[in-house]
Short mmCIF file of N, CA and C in Angstrom, two decimals:
data_model
loop_
_atom_site.label_atom_id
_atom_site.label_comp_id
_atom_site.label_asym_id
_atom_site.label_seq_id
_atom_site.Cartn_x
_atom_site.Cartn_y
_atom_site.Cartn_z
N MET A 1 93.39 104.91 160.85
CA MET A 1 93.54 106.33 160.64
C MET A 1 92.24 107.00 161.13
N ASP A 2 92.40 107.87 162.10
CA ASP A 2 91.27 108.55 162.71
C ASP A 2 91.09 109.92 162.04
N GLN A 3 90.09 110.03 161.17
CA GLN A 3 89.90 111.27 160.40
C GLN A 3 89.52 112.44 161.30
N LYS A 4 88.78 112.19 162.36
CA LYS A 4 88.41 113.28 163.28
C LYS A 4 89.66 113.84 163.96
N ARG A 5 90.52 112.95 164.35
CA ARG A 5 91.76 113.37 165.01
C ARG A 5 92.63 114.17 164.04
N ILE A 6 92.73 113.67 162.80
CA ILE A 6 93.51 114.36 161.78
C ILE A 6 92.92 115.74 161.52
N GLY A 7 91.59 115.80 161.44
CA GLY A 7 90.92 117.07 161.21
C GLY A 7 91.19 118.08 162.31
N SER A 8 91.10 117.63 163.56
CA SER A 8 91.35 118.57 164.67
C SER A 8 92.81 119.00 164.69
N PHE A 9 93.71 118.11 164.28
CA PHE A 9 95.13 118.47 164.21
C PHE A 9 95.37 119.50 163.11
N LEU A 10 94.72 119.32 161.96
CA LEU A 10 94.85 120.29 160.87
C LEU A 10 94.29 121.65 161.30
N LYS A 11 93.19 121.63 162.04
CA LYS A 11 92.61 122.88 162.54
C LYS A 11 93.57 123.57 163.51
N GLU A 12 94.19 122.77 164.38
CA GLU A 12 95.16 123.30 165.35
C GLU A 12 96.35 123.94 164.62
N LEU A 13 96.84 123.26 163.59
CA LEU A 13 97.97 123.79 162.82
C LEU A 13 97.59 125.09 162.13
N ARG A 14 96.38 125.15 161.58
CA ARG A 14 95.93 126.37 160.90
C ARG A 14 95.83 127.53 161.88
N LYS A 15 95.31 127.25 163.06
CA LYS A 15 95.17 128.31 164.06
C LYS A 15 96.53 128.80 164.56
N GLU A 16 97.51 127.89 164.62
CA GLU A 16 98.85 128.30 165.01
C GLU A 16 99.44 129.30 164.01
N LYS A 17 99.08 129.13 162.75
CA LYS A 17 99.54 130.06 161.70
C LYS A 17 98.66 131.31 161.65
N GLU A 18 97.61 131.34 162.48
CA GLU A 18 96.69 132.47 162.55
C GLU A 18 96.05 132.75 161.19
N LEU A 19 95.55 131.67 160.59
CA LEU A 19 94.87 131.78 159.29
C LEU A 19 93.40 131.40 159.45
N THR A 20 92.58 131.97 158.60
CA THR A 20 91.18 131.55 158.53
C THR A 20 91.09 130.40 157.53
N GLN A 21 89.93 129.75 157.53
CA GLN A 21 89.73 128.68 156.56
C GLN A 21 89.76 129.23 155.14
N GLU A 22 89.25 130.42 154.97
CA GLU A 22 89.24 131.04 153.65
C GLU A 22 90.66 131.32 153.15
N GLN A 23 91.52 131.83 154.06
CA GLN A 23 92.90 132.13 153.68
C GLN A 23 93.66 130.86 153.31
N LEU A 24 93.43 129.80 154.08
CA LEU A 24 94.10 128.52 153.79
C LEU A 24 93.59 127.95 152.48
N ALA A 25 92.29 128.05 152.26
CA ALA A 25 91.71 127.55 151.00
C ALA A 25 92.29 128.28 149.81
N GLU A 26 92.45 129.58 149.94
CA GLU A 26 93.03 130.37 148.86
C GLU A 26 94.48 129.97 148.60
N ARG A 27 95.20 129.69 149.67
CA ARG A 27 96.61 129.30 149.57
C ARG A 27 96.78 127.99 148.79
N PHE A 28 95.84 127.04 148.98
CA PHE A 28 95.96 125.72 148.35
C PHE A 28 94.99 125.53 147.18
N ASN A 29 94.37 126.62 146.74
CA ASN A 29 93.46 126.58 145.59
C ASN A 29 92.34 125.56 145.76
N VAL A 30 91.72 125.59 146.93
CA VAL A 30 90.54 124.76 147.20
C VAL A 30 89.48 125.68 147.79
N SER A 31 88.27 125.15 147.95
CA SER A 31 87.22 125.98 148.54
C SER A 31 87.34 125.95 150.06
N ASP A 32 86.77 126.99 150.68
CA ASP A 32 86.80 127.03 152.15
C ASP A 32 85.95 125.92 152.73
N ARG A 33 84.97 125.47 151.96
CA ARG A 33 84.14 124.34 152.38
C ARG A 33 84.97 123.05 152.45
N THR A 34 85.92 122.90 151.53
CA THR A 34 86.82 121.72 151.52
C THR A 34 87.69 121.72 152.76
N VAL A 35 88.22 122.89 153.12
CA VAL A 35 89.04 123.01 154.33
C VAL A 35 88.20 122.65 155.56
N SER A 36 86.95 123.11 155.57
CA SER A 36 86.05 122.81 156.68
C SER A 36 85.82 121.30 156.79
N ARG A 37 85.66 120.64 155.66
CA ARG A 37 85.46 119.18 155.67
C ARG A 37 86.71 118.45 156.19
N TRP A 38 87.90 118.95 155.81
CA TRP A 38 89.15 118.36 156.34
C TRP A 38 89.15 118.46 157.86
N GLU A 39 88.87 119.66 158.35
CA GLU A 39 89.00 119.92 159.79
C GLU A 39 87.89 119.25 160.60
N ASN A 40 86.76 118.97 159.99
CA ASN A 40 85.69 118.24 160.68
C ASN A 40 85.89 116.73 160.62
N GLY A 41 86.83 116.30 159.79
CA GLY A 41 87.10 114.88 159.66
C GLY A 41 86.18 114.18 158.69
N ASN A 42 85.44 114.95 157.87
CA ASN A 42 84.54 114.35 156.90
C ASN A 42 85.28 113.87 155.66
N ASN A 43 86.32 114.59 155.26
CA ASN A 43 87.13 114.26 154.08
C ASN A 43 88.61 114.39 154.44
N MET A 44 89.43 113.75 153.63
CA MET A 44 90.88 113.86 153.78
C MET A 44 91.43 114.62 152.58
N PRO A 45 92.49 115.40 152.81
CA PRO A 45 93.12 116.06 151.66
C PRO A 45 93.75 115.03 150.72
N ASP A 46 93.82 115.38 149.43
CA ASP A 46 94.52 114.51 148.48
C ASP A 46 95.98 114.39 148.91
N LEU A 47 96.62 113.36 148.44
CA LEU A 47 98.01 113.11 148.83
C LEU A 47 98.91 114.27 148.45
N SER A 48 98.75 114.83 147.28
CA SER A 48 99.60 115.96 146.86
C SER A 48 99.38 117.16 147.77
N ILE A 49 98.14 117.42 148.15
CA ILE A 49 97.85 118.53 149.06
C ILE A 49 98.34 118.22 150.47
N LEU A 50 98.27 116.97 150.84
CA LEU A 50 98.75 116.55 152.17
C LEU A 50 100.24 116.83 152.31
N VAL A 51 100.99 116.55 151.26
CA VAL A 51 102.44 116.83 151.27
C VAL A 51 102.69 118.33 151.35
N GLU A 52 101.91 119.09 150.59
CA GLU A 52 102.05 120.55 150.63
C GLU A 52 101.67 121.10 152.00
N LEU A 53 100.61 120.55 152.61
CA LEU A 53 100.21 120.97 153.96
C LEU A 53 101.32 120.70 154.97
N ALA A 54 101.94 119.54 154.85
CA ALA A 54 103.03 119.19 155.77
C ALA A 54 104.18 120.18 155.63
N ASP A 55 104.53 120.53 154.39
CA ASP A 55 105.60 121.51 154.17
C ASP A 55 105.19 122.89 154.71
N PHE A 56 103.96 123.26 154.44
CA PHE A 56 103.47 124.57 154.86
C PHE A 56 103.46 124.70 156.39
N TYR A 57 103.02 123.65 157.07
CA TYR A 57 102.94 123.69 158.54
C TYR A 57 104.25 123.27 159.21
N ASP A 58 105.21 122.87 158.38
CA ASP A 58 106.52 122.45 158.89
C ASP A 58 106.40 121.25 159.83
N VAL A 59 105.64 120.25 159.39
CA VAL A 59 105.49 119.00 160.13
C VAL A 59 105.72 117.85 159.16
N ASP A 60 105.84 116.68 159.69
CA ASP A 60 106.01 115.48 158.87
C ASP A 60 104.62 115.00 158.43
N VAL A 61 104.54 114.38 157.26
CA VAL A 61 103.27 113.84 156.77
C VAL A 61 102.75 112.79 157.75
N ARG A 62 103.66 112.02 158.34
CA ARG A 62 103.24 111.00 159.33
C ARG A 62 102.57 111.64 160.53
N GLU A 63 103.04 112.83 160.92
CA GLU A 63 102.43 113.51 162.04
C GLU A 63 100.99 113.92 161.72
N ILE A 64 100.76 114.36 160.48
CA ILE A 64 99.39 114.71 160.08
C ILE A 64 98.52 113.46 160.06
N ILE A 65 99.03 112.37 159.52
CA ILE A 65 98.25 111.14 159.45
C ILE A 65 97.95 110.60 160.85
N ASP A 66 98.90 110.74 161.77
CA ASP A 66 98.68 110.30 163.15
C ASP A 66 97.85 111.29 163.96
N GLY A 67 97.76 112.52 163.47
CA GLY A 67 96.96 113.53 164.14
C GLY A 67 97.63 114.13 165.37
N GLU A 68 98.94 114.04 165.44
CA GLU A 68 99.67 114.63 166.58
C GLU A 68 101.13 114.85 166.19
N ARG A 69 101.75 115.74 166.93
CA ARG A 69 103.16 116.02 166.70
C ARG A 69 103.99 115.01 167.46
N LYS A 70 104.67 114.22 166.72
CA LYS A 70 105.55 113.22 167.33
C LYS A 70 106.84 113.85 167.80
N SER A 71 107.37 114.77 167.01
CA SER A 71 108.69 115.30 167.32
C SER A 71 108.71 116.05 168.64
N GLU A 72 107.67 116.80 168.96
CA GLU A 72 107.67 117.53 170.23
C GLU A 72 107.64 116.58 171.41
N VAL A 73 106.80 115.54 171.32
CA VAL A 73 106.72 114.58 172.41
C VAL A 73 108.04 113.85 172.56
N MET A 74 108.60 113.43 171.42
CA MET A 74 109.87 112.71 171.48
C MET A 74 110.99 113.64 171.95
N ASN A 75 110.99 114.88 171.45
CA ASN A 75 112.02 115.82 171.88
C ASN A 75 111.94 116.09 173.37
N GLN A 76 110.74 116.21 173.91
CA GLN A 76 110.58 116.45 175.34
C GLN A 76 111.10 115.25 176.13
N GLU A 77 110.75 114.04 175.68
CA GLU A 77 111.23 112.83 176.36
C GLU A 77 112.75 112.74 176.27
N GLU A 78 113.30 113.04 175.10
CA GLU A 78 114.75 113.01 174.93
C GLU A 78 115.43 114.04 175.82
N LYS A 79 114.84 115.24 175.92
CA LYS A 79 115.41 116.27 176.78
C LYS A 79 115.42 115.81 178.24
N GLU A 80 114.31 115.21 178.67
CA GLU A 80 114.24 114.72 180.05
C GLU A 80 115.29 113.64 180.31
N LYS A 81 115.44 112.74 179.37
CA LYS A 81 116.44 111.68 179.52
C LYS A 81 117.85 112.26 179.53
N MET A 82 118.10 113.22 178.66
CA MET A 82 119.42 113.83 178.61
C MET A 82 119.73 114.60 179.89
N LEU A 83 118.71 115.24 180.47
CA LEU A 83 118.91 115.93 181.74
C LEU A 83 119.25 114.95 182.85
N LEU A 84 118.57 113.80 182.86
CA LEU A 84 118.88 112.77 183.86
C LEU A 84 120.30 112.24 183.68
N VAL A 85 120.69 112.02 182.44
CA VAL A 85 122.05 111.55 182.17
C VAL A 85 123.07 112.59 182.59
N ALA A 86 122.79 113.86 182.31
CA ALA A 86 123.71 114.94 182.69
C ALA A 86 123.82 115.05 184.21
N GLU A 87 122.69 114.92 184.91
CA GLU A 87 122.73 114.97 186.38
C GLU A 87 123.56 113.81 186.93
N TYR A 88 123.37 112.62 186.36
CA TYR A 88 124.12 111.46 186.81
C TYR A 88 125.61 111.66 186.55
N ALA A 89 125.95 112.20 185.38
CA ALA A 89 127.36 112.44 185.06
C ALA A 89 127.96 113.47 186.01
N ASP A 90 127.18 114.51 186.35
CA ASP A 90 127.67 115.51 187.30
C ASP A 90 127.91 114.90 188.67
N GLU A 91 126.99 114.02 189.10
CA GLU A 91 127.17 113.35 190.39
C GLU A 91 128.43 112.49 190.39
N GLU A 92 128.62 111.74 189.31
CA GLU A 92 129.81 110.90 189.19
C GLU A 92 131.07 111.76 189.22
N LYS A 93 131.04 112.87 188.50
CA LYS A 93 132.18 113.77 188.45
C LYS A 93 132.48 114.35 189.82
N ASN A 94 131.43 114.75 190.53
CA ASN A 94 131.62 115.32 191.87
C ASN A 94 132.20 114.30 192.84
N VAL A 95 131.73 113.06 192.77
CA VAL A 95 132.27 112.00 193.63
C VAL A 95 133.74 111.78 193.31
N LEU A 96 134.06 111.72 192.02
CA LEU A 96 135.45 111.53 191.60
C LEU A 96 136.33 112.67 192.08
N LEU A 97 135.86 113.91 191.91
CA LEU A 97 136.66 115.07 192.34
C LEU A 97 136.84 115.10 193.85
N LYS A 98 135.81 114.70 194.58
CA LYS A 98 135.91 114.67 196.04
C LYS A 98 136.97 113.65 196.47
N ARG A 99 136.93 112.47 195.88
CA ARG A 99 137.92 111.44 196.21
C ARG A 99 139.32 111.91 195.82
N LEU A 100 139.42 112.53 194.66
CA LEU A 100 140.72 113.01 194.19
C LEU A 100 141.28 114.08 195.12
N ARG A 101 140.42 114.98 195.61
CA ARG A 101 140.86 116.01 196.55
C ARG A 101 141.35 115.38 197.85
N ILE A 102 140.60 114.43 198.37
CA ILE A 102 140.99 113.78 199.63
C ILE A 102 142.34 113.09 199.48
N ILE A 103 142.49 112.34 198.41
CA ILE A 103 143.75 111.63 198.18
C ILE A 103 144.90 112.63 198.00
N SER A 104 144.66 113.69 197.26
CA SER A 104 145.71 114.70 197.04
C SER A 104 146.09 115.40 198.34
N ILE A 105 145.11 115.71 199.17
CA ILE A 105 145.40 116.37 200.46
C ILE A 105 146.21 115.45 201.35
N ILE A 106 145.85 114.17 201.39
CA ILE A 106 146.61 113.21 202.19
C ILE A 106 148.04 113.13 201.69
N GLY A 107 148.21 113.02 200.38
CA GLY A 107 149.55 112.95 199.80
C GLY A 107 150.36 114.20 200.07
N LEU A 108 149.74 115.36 199.93
CA LEU A 108 150.44 116.62 200.17
C LEU A 108 150.86 116.74 201.64
N CYS A 109 149.95 116.38 202.54
CA CYS A 109 150.28 116.43 203.97
C CYS A 109 151.43 115.48 204.29
N ALA A 110 151.39 114.27 203.72
CA ALA A 110 152.46 113.31 203.97
C ALA A 110 153.78 113.82 203.42
N MET A 111 153.77 114.45 202.26
CA MET A 111 154.99 114.98 201.68
C MET A 111 155.55 116.12 202.54
N VAL A 112 154.66 116.99 203.00
CA VAL A 112 155.10 118.09 203.86
C VAL A 112 155.72 117.54 205.14
N VAL A 113 155.08 116.54 205.74
CA VAL A 113 155.63 115.93 206.96
C VAL A 113 157.01 115.34 206.68
N GLY A 114 157.15 114.64 205.54
CA GLY A 114 158.45 114.06 205.20
C GLY A 114 159.53 115.12 205.01
N PHE A 115 159.21 116.20 204.30
CA PHE A 115 160.20 117.27 204.09
C PHE A 115 160.53 118.01 205.39
N VAL A 116 159.53 118.24 206.22
CA VAL A 116 159.78 118.91 207.50
C VAL A 116 160.70 118.06 208.36
N MET A 117 160.44 116.76 208.38
CA MET A 117 161.31 115.87 209.16
C MET A 117 162.72 115.87 208.59
N MET A 118 162.83 115.89 207.27
CA MET A 118 164.14 115.88 206.64
C MET A 118 164.91 117.16 206.99
N VAL A 119 164.24 118.29 206.98
CA VAL A 119 164.88 119.57 207.28
C VAL A 119 165.24 119.66 208.76
N LEU A 120 164.33 119.26 209.63
CA LEU A 120 164.56 119.39 211.07
C LEU A 120 165.61 118.41 211.57
N VAL A 121 165.56 117.17 211.10
CA VAL A 121 166.48 116.15 211.59
C VAL A 121 167.78 116.19 210.83
N GLY A 122 167.72 116.54 209.56
CA GLY A 122 168.94 116.61 208.75
C GLY A 122 169.42 115.22 208.41
N TYR A 123 170.77 115.07 208.39
CA TYR A 123 171.35 113.77 208.03
C TYR A 123 171.68 112.94 209.26
N ASN A 124 171.43 113.42 210.45
CA ASN A 124 171.63 112.63 211.67
C ASN A 124 170.35 111.84 211.92
N LEU A 125 170.13 110.85 211.12
CA LEU A 125 168.87 110.12 211.17
C LEU A 125 168.92 109.00 212.20
N LEU A 126 167.92 108.99 213.02
CA LEU A 126 167.69 107.86 213.89
C LEU A 126 166.80 106.89 213.13
N PRO A 127 166.87 105.62 213.45
CA PRO A 127 166.03 104.66 212.72
C PRO A 127 164.54 104.98 212.79
N VAL A 128 164.09 105.50 213.91
CA VAL A 128 162.66 105.82 214.05
C VAL A 128 162.28 106.99 213.14
N THR A 129 163.08 108.03 213.12
CA THR A 129 162.77 109.19 212.28
C THR A 129 162.88 108.83 210.81
N ASP A 130 163.88 107.99 210.48
CA ASP A 130 164.02 107.55 209.10
C ASP A 130 162.81 106.71 208.69
N TYR A 131 162.34 105.86 209.59
CA TYR A 131 161.16 105.05 209.34
C TYR A 131 159.94 105.94 209.10
N LEU A 132 159.75 106.94 209.95
CA LEU A 132 158.61 107.85 209.82
C LEU A 132 158.72 108.68 208.54
N MET A 133 159.94 109.15 208.25
CA MET A 133 160.14 109.94 207.04
C MET A 133 159.88 109.08 205.80
N GLY A 134 160.39 107.87 205.79
CA GLY A 134 160.15 106.95 204.67
C GLY A 134 158.68 106.63 204.51
N SER A 135 158.00 106.45 205.63
CA SER A 135 156.55 106.18 205.58
C SER A 135 155.81 107.37 204.99
N ALA A 136 156.19 108.57 205.42
CA ALA A 136 155.52 109.77 204.92
C ALA A 136 155.72 109.91 203.41
N PHE A 137 156.95 109.69 202.93
CA PHE A 137 157.19 109.79 201.49
C PHE A 137 156.51 108.64 200.73
N GLY A 138 156.42 107.47 201.35
CA GLY A 138 155.72 106.35 200.73
C GLY A 138 154.23 106.64 200.57
N VAL A 139 153.63 107.22 201.62
CA VAL A 139 152.22 107.59 201.53
C VAL A 139 152.03 108.66 200.45
N ALA A 140 152.96 109.64 200.41
CA ALA A 140 152.87 110.70 199.40
C ALA A 140 152.96 110.12 197.99
N ALA A 141 153.89 109.19 197.79
CA ALA A 141 154.04 108.57 196.46
C ALA A 141 152.81 107.75 196.10
N GLY A 142 152.29 107.01 197.08
CA GLY A 142 151.07 106.22 196.84
C GLY A 142 149.89 107.11 196.49
N ALA A 143 149.77 108.22 197.20
CA ALA A 143 148.67 109.15 196.91
C ALA A 143 148.83 109.76 195.52
N LEU A 144 150.07 110.08 195.14
CA LEU A 144 150.32 110.64 193.81
C LEU A 144 149.95 109.64 192.72
N ILE A 145 150.36 108.40 192.90
CA ILE A 145 150.06 107.37 191.91
C ILE A 145 148.55 107.15 191.82
N THR A 146 147.90 107.08 192.97
CA THR A 146 146.45 106.89 192.97
C THR A 146 145.75 108.07 192.32
N SER A 147 146.22 109.28 192.58
CA SER A 147 145.63 110.47 191.95
C SER A 147 145.77 110.43 190.44
N VAL A 148 146.91 109.96 189.98
CA VAL A 148 147.10 109.84 188.52
C VAL A 148 146.11 108.83 187.95
N PHE A 149 145.94 107.69 188.63
CA PHE A 149 144.99 106.69 188.15
C PHE A 149 143.57 107.23 188.16
N TYR A 150 143.21 107.97 189.19
CA TYR A 150 141.87 108.55 189.26
C TYR A 150 141.66 109.58 188.17
N SER A 151 142.62 110.50 188.01
CA SER A 151 142.42 111.60 187.06
C SER A 151 142.42 111.12 185.61
N THR A 152 143.12 110.04 185.30
CA THR A 152 143.11 109.52 183.94
C THR A 152 141.92 108.60 183.68
N GLY A 153 141.21 108.23 184.73
CA GLY A 153 140.06 107.35 184.58
C GLY A 153 140.42 105.88 184.55
N ALA A 154 141.68 105.56 184.80
CA ALA A 154 142.11 104.16 184.75
C ALA A 154 141.43 103.33 185.83
N LEU A 155 141.26 103.89 187.02
CA LEU A 155 140.62 103.12 188.09
C LEU A 155 139.16 102.84 187.77
N ALA A 156 138.47 103.81 187.19
CA ALA A 156 137.07 103.61 186.83
C ALA A 156 136.93 102.52 185.77
N LYS A 157 137.86 102.53 184.79
CA LYS A 157 137.81 101.51 183.75
C LYS A 157 138.07 100.13 184.32
N ILE A 158 139.02 100.07 185.24
CA ILE A 158 139.34 98.78 185.84
C ILE A 158 138.17 98.30 186.69
N ARG A 159 137.57 99.22 187.44
CA ARG A 159 136.47 98.87 188.31
C ARG A 159 135.28 98.38 187.50
N LYS A 160 135.04 98.98 186.34
CA LYS A 160 133.90 98.60 185.51
C LYS A 160 134.15 97.30 184.76
N SER A 161 135.41 97.04 184.48
CA SER A 161 135.71 95.83 183.70
C SER A 161 135.58 94.59 184.57
N LYS A 162 135.40 93.50 183.91
CA LYS A 162 135.28 92.22 184.62
C LYS A 162 136.66 91.65 184.95
N ASN A 163 137.70 92.30 184.47
CA ASN A 163 139.06 91.80 184.63
C ASN A 163 139.60 92.17 186.02
N LYS A 164 139.36 91.32 186.97
CA LYS A 164 139.81 91.57 188.35
C LYS A 164 141.32 91.36 188.48
N ILE A 165 141.89 90.57 187.60
CA ILE A 165 143.34 90.32 187.65
C ILE A 165 144.10 91.61 187.38
N LEU A 166 143.65 92.40 186.41
CA LEU A 166 144.30 93.67 186.10
C LEU A 166 144.24 94.62 187.30
N ALA A 167 143.11 94.64 187.98
CA ALA A 167 142.97 95.49 189.18
C ALA A 167 143.94 95.05 190.26
N LYS A 168 144.09 93.75 190.44
CA LYS A 168 145.02 93.24 191.45
C LYS A 168 146.46 93.54 191.07
N ILE A 169 146.78 93.47 189.79
CA ILE A 169 148.13 93.78 189.34
C ILE A 169 148.45 95.24 189.60
N MET A 170 147.51 96.14 189.29
CA MET A 170 147.75 97.57 189.51
C MET A 170 147.90 97.86 191.00
N LEU A 171 147.11 97.21 191.83
CA LEU A 171 147.24 97.39 193.27
C LEU A 171 148.59 96.89 193.75
N ALA A 172 149.03 95.77 193.22
CA ALA A 172 150.33 95.22 193.59
C ALA A 172 151.47 96.15 193.15
N VAL A 173 151.36 96.74 191.97
CA VAL A 173 152.39 97.66 191.49
C VAL A 173 152.47 98.88 192.40
N CYS A 174 151.32 99.44 192.76
CA CYS A 174 151.31 100.60 193.67
C CYS A 174 151.93 100.24 195.01
N THR A 175 151.59 99.07 195.52
CA THR A 175 152.14 98.62 196.80
C THR A 175 153.64 98.43 196.70
N MET A 176 154.10 97.84 195.61
CA MET A 176 155.54 97.62 195.43
C MET A 176 156.30 98.94 195.35
N ILE A 177 155.74 99.93 194.69
CA ILE A 177 156.41 101.23 194.61
C ILE A 177 156.53 101.83 196.00
N CYS A 178 155.47 101.74 196.77
CA CYS A 178 155.53 102.26 198.15
C CYS A 178 156.56 101.51 198.99
N ILE A 179 156.62 100.19 198.84
CA ILE A 179 157.58 99.39 199.61
C ILE A 179 159.00 99.73 199.19
N VAL A 180 159.24 99.87 197.88
CA VAL A 180 160.57 100.22 197.39
C VAL A 180 161.02 101.57 197.95
N LEU A 181 160.13 102.55 197.95
CA LEU A 181 160.48 103.85 198.52
C LEU A 181 160.80 103.73 200.01
N PHE A 182 160.02 102.93 200.70
CA PHE A 182 160.26 102.73 202.12
C PHE A 182 161.61 102.07 202.36
N VAL A 183 161.93 101.05 201.56
CA VAL A 183 163.20 100.34 201.72
C VAL A 183 164.38 101.26 201.40
N ILE A 184 164.23 102.10 200.38
CA ILE A 184 165.30 103.04 200.04
C ILE A 184 165.62 103.95 201.22
N PHE A 185 164.58 104.50 201.84
CA PHE A 185 164.80 105.35 203.00
C PHE A 185 165.36 104.57 204.18
N LEU A 186 164.92 103.33 204.32
CA LEU A 186 165.41 102.52 205.44
C LEU A 186 166.89 102.15 205.26
N VAL A 187 167.28 101.76 204.03
CA VAL A 187 168.67 101.39 203.74
C VAL A 187 169.55 102.62 203.84
N ARG A 188 169.08 103.74 203.42
CA ARG A 188 169.86 104.96 203.47
C ARG A 188 170.22 105.36 204.91
N SER A 189 169.37 104.97 205.84
CA SER A 189 169.61 105.37 207.24
C SER A 189 170.74 104.55 207.88
N PHE A 190 171.08 103.41 207.30
CA PHE A 190 172.15 102.61 207.91
C PHE A 190 173.47 102.91 207.33
#
């Protein structure tokens, strides 16, 4: 326990309250000489007065004994860490939204192409146009499914998990849905 450090901290706290040594001494029923001895590090306040000083200055007794404000230093460090975490979360969110937009735009374009082909060609489908139309709707369905997985966070959870089998199963399910849609359009054309 460094009495000089404690004394300078007590002096700093008193000055923050804009009090003189005499005013503080009067407040705690001690002499101004006693306050001077505390602040010079020659004497320490009694335990009962130390607790009252901590309440009066709105600090912890441990902070007085250590001769510094722990909470401000810790709060500043915590704020800096929280800002870094928030920046990282914003970056992650922006990357996710960018990927989601790209996938959604691809799916929307594919769906528009499929509907335009359906309207222009009608029911007189040639195998090539049916193939292209089925492919466009398959891409649109795949993009929709992927967008749902992205927006719900399922892909991020799978990617973070060590369970690679689950990721492969989900990829296989998406592929099967696209193939089924393609086959439906292909069979319908015959």
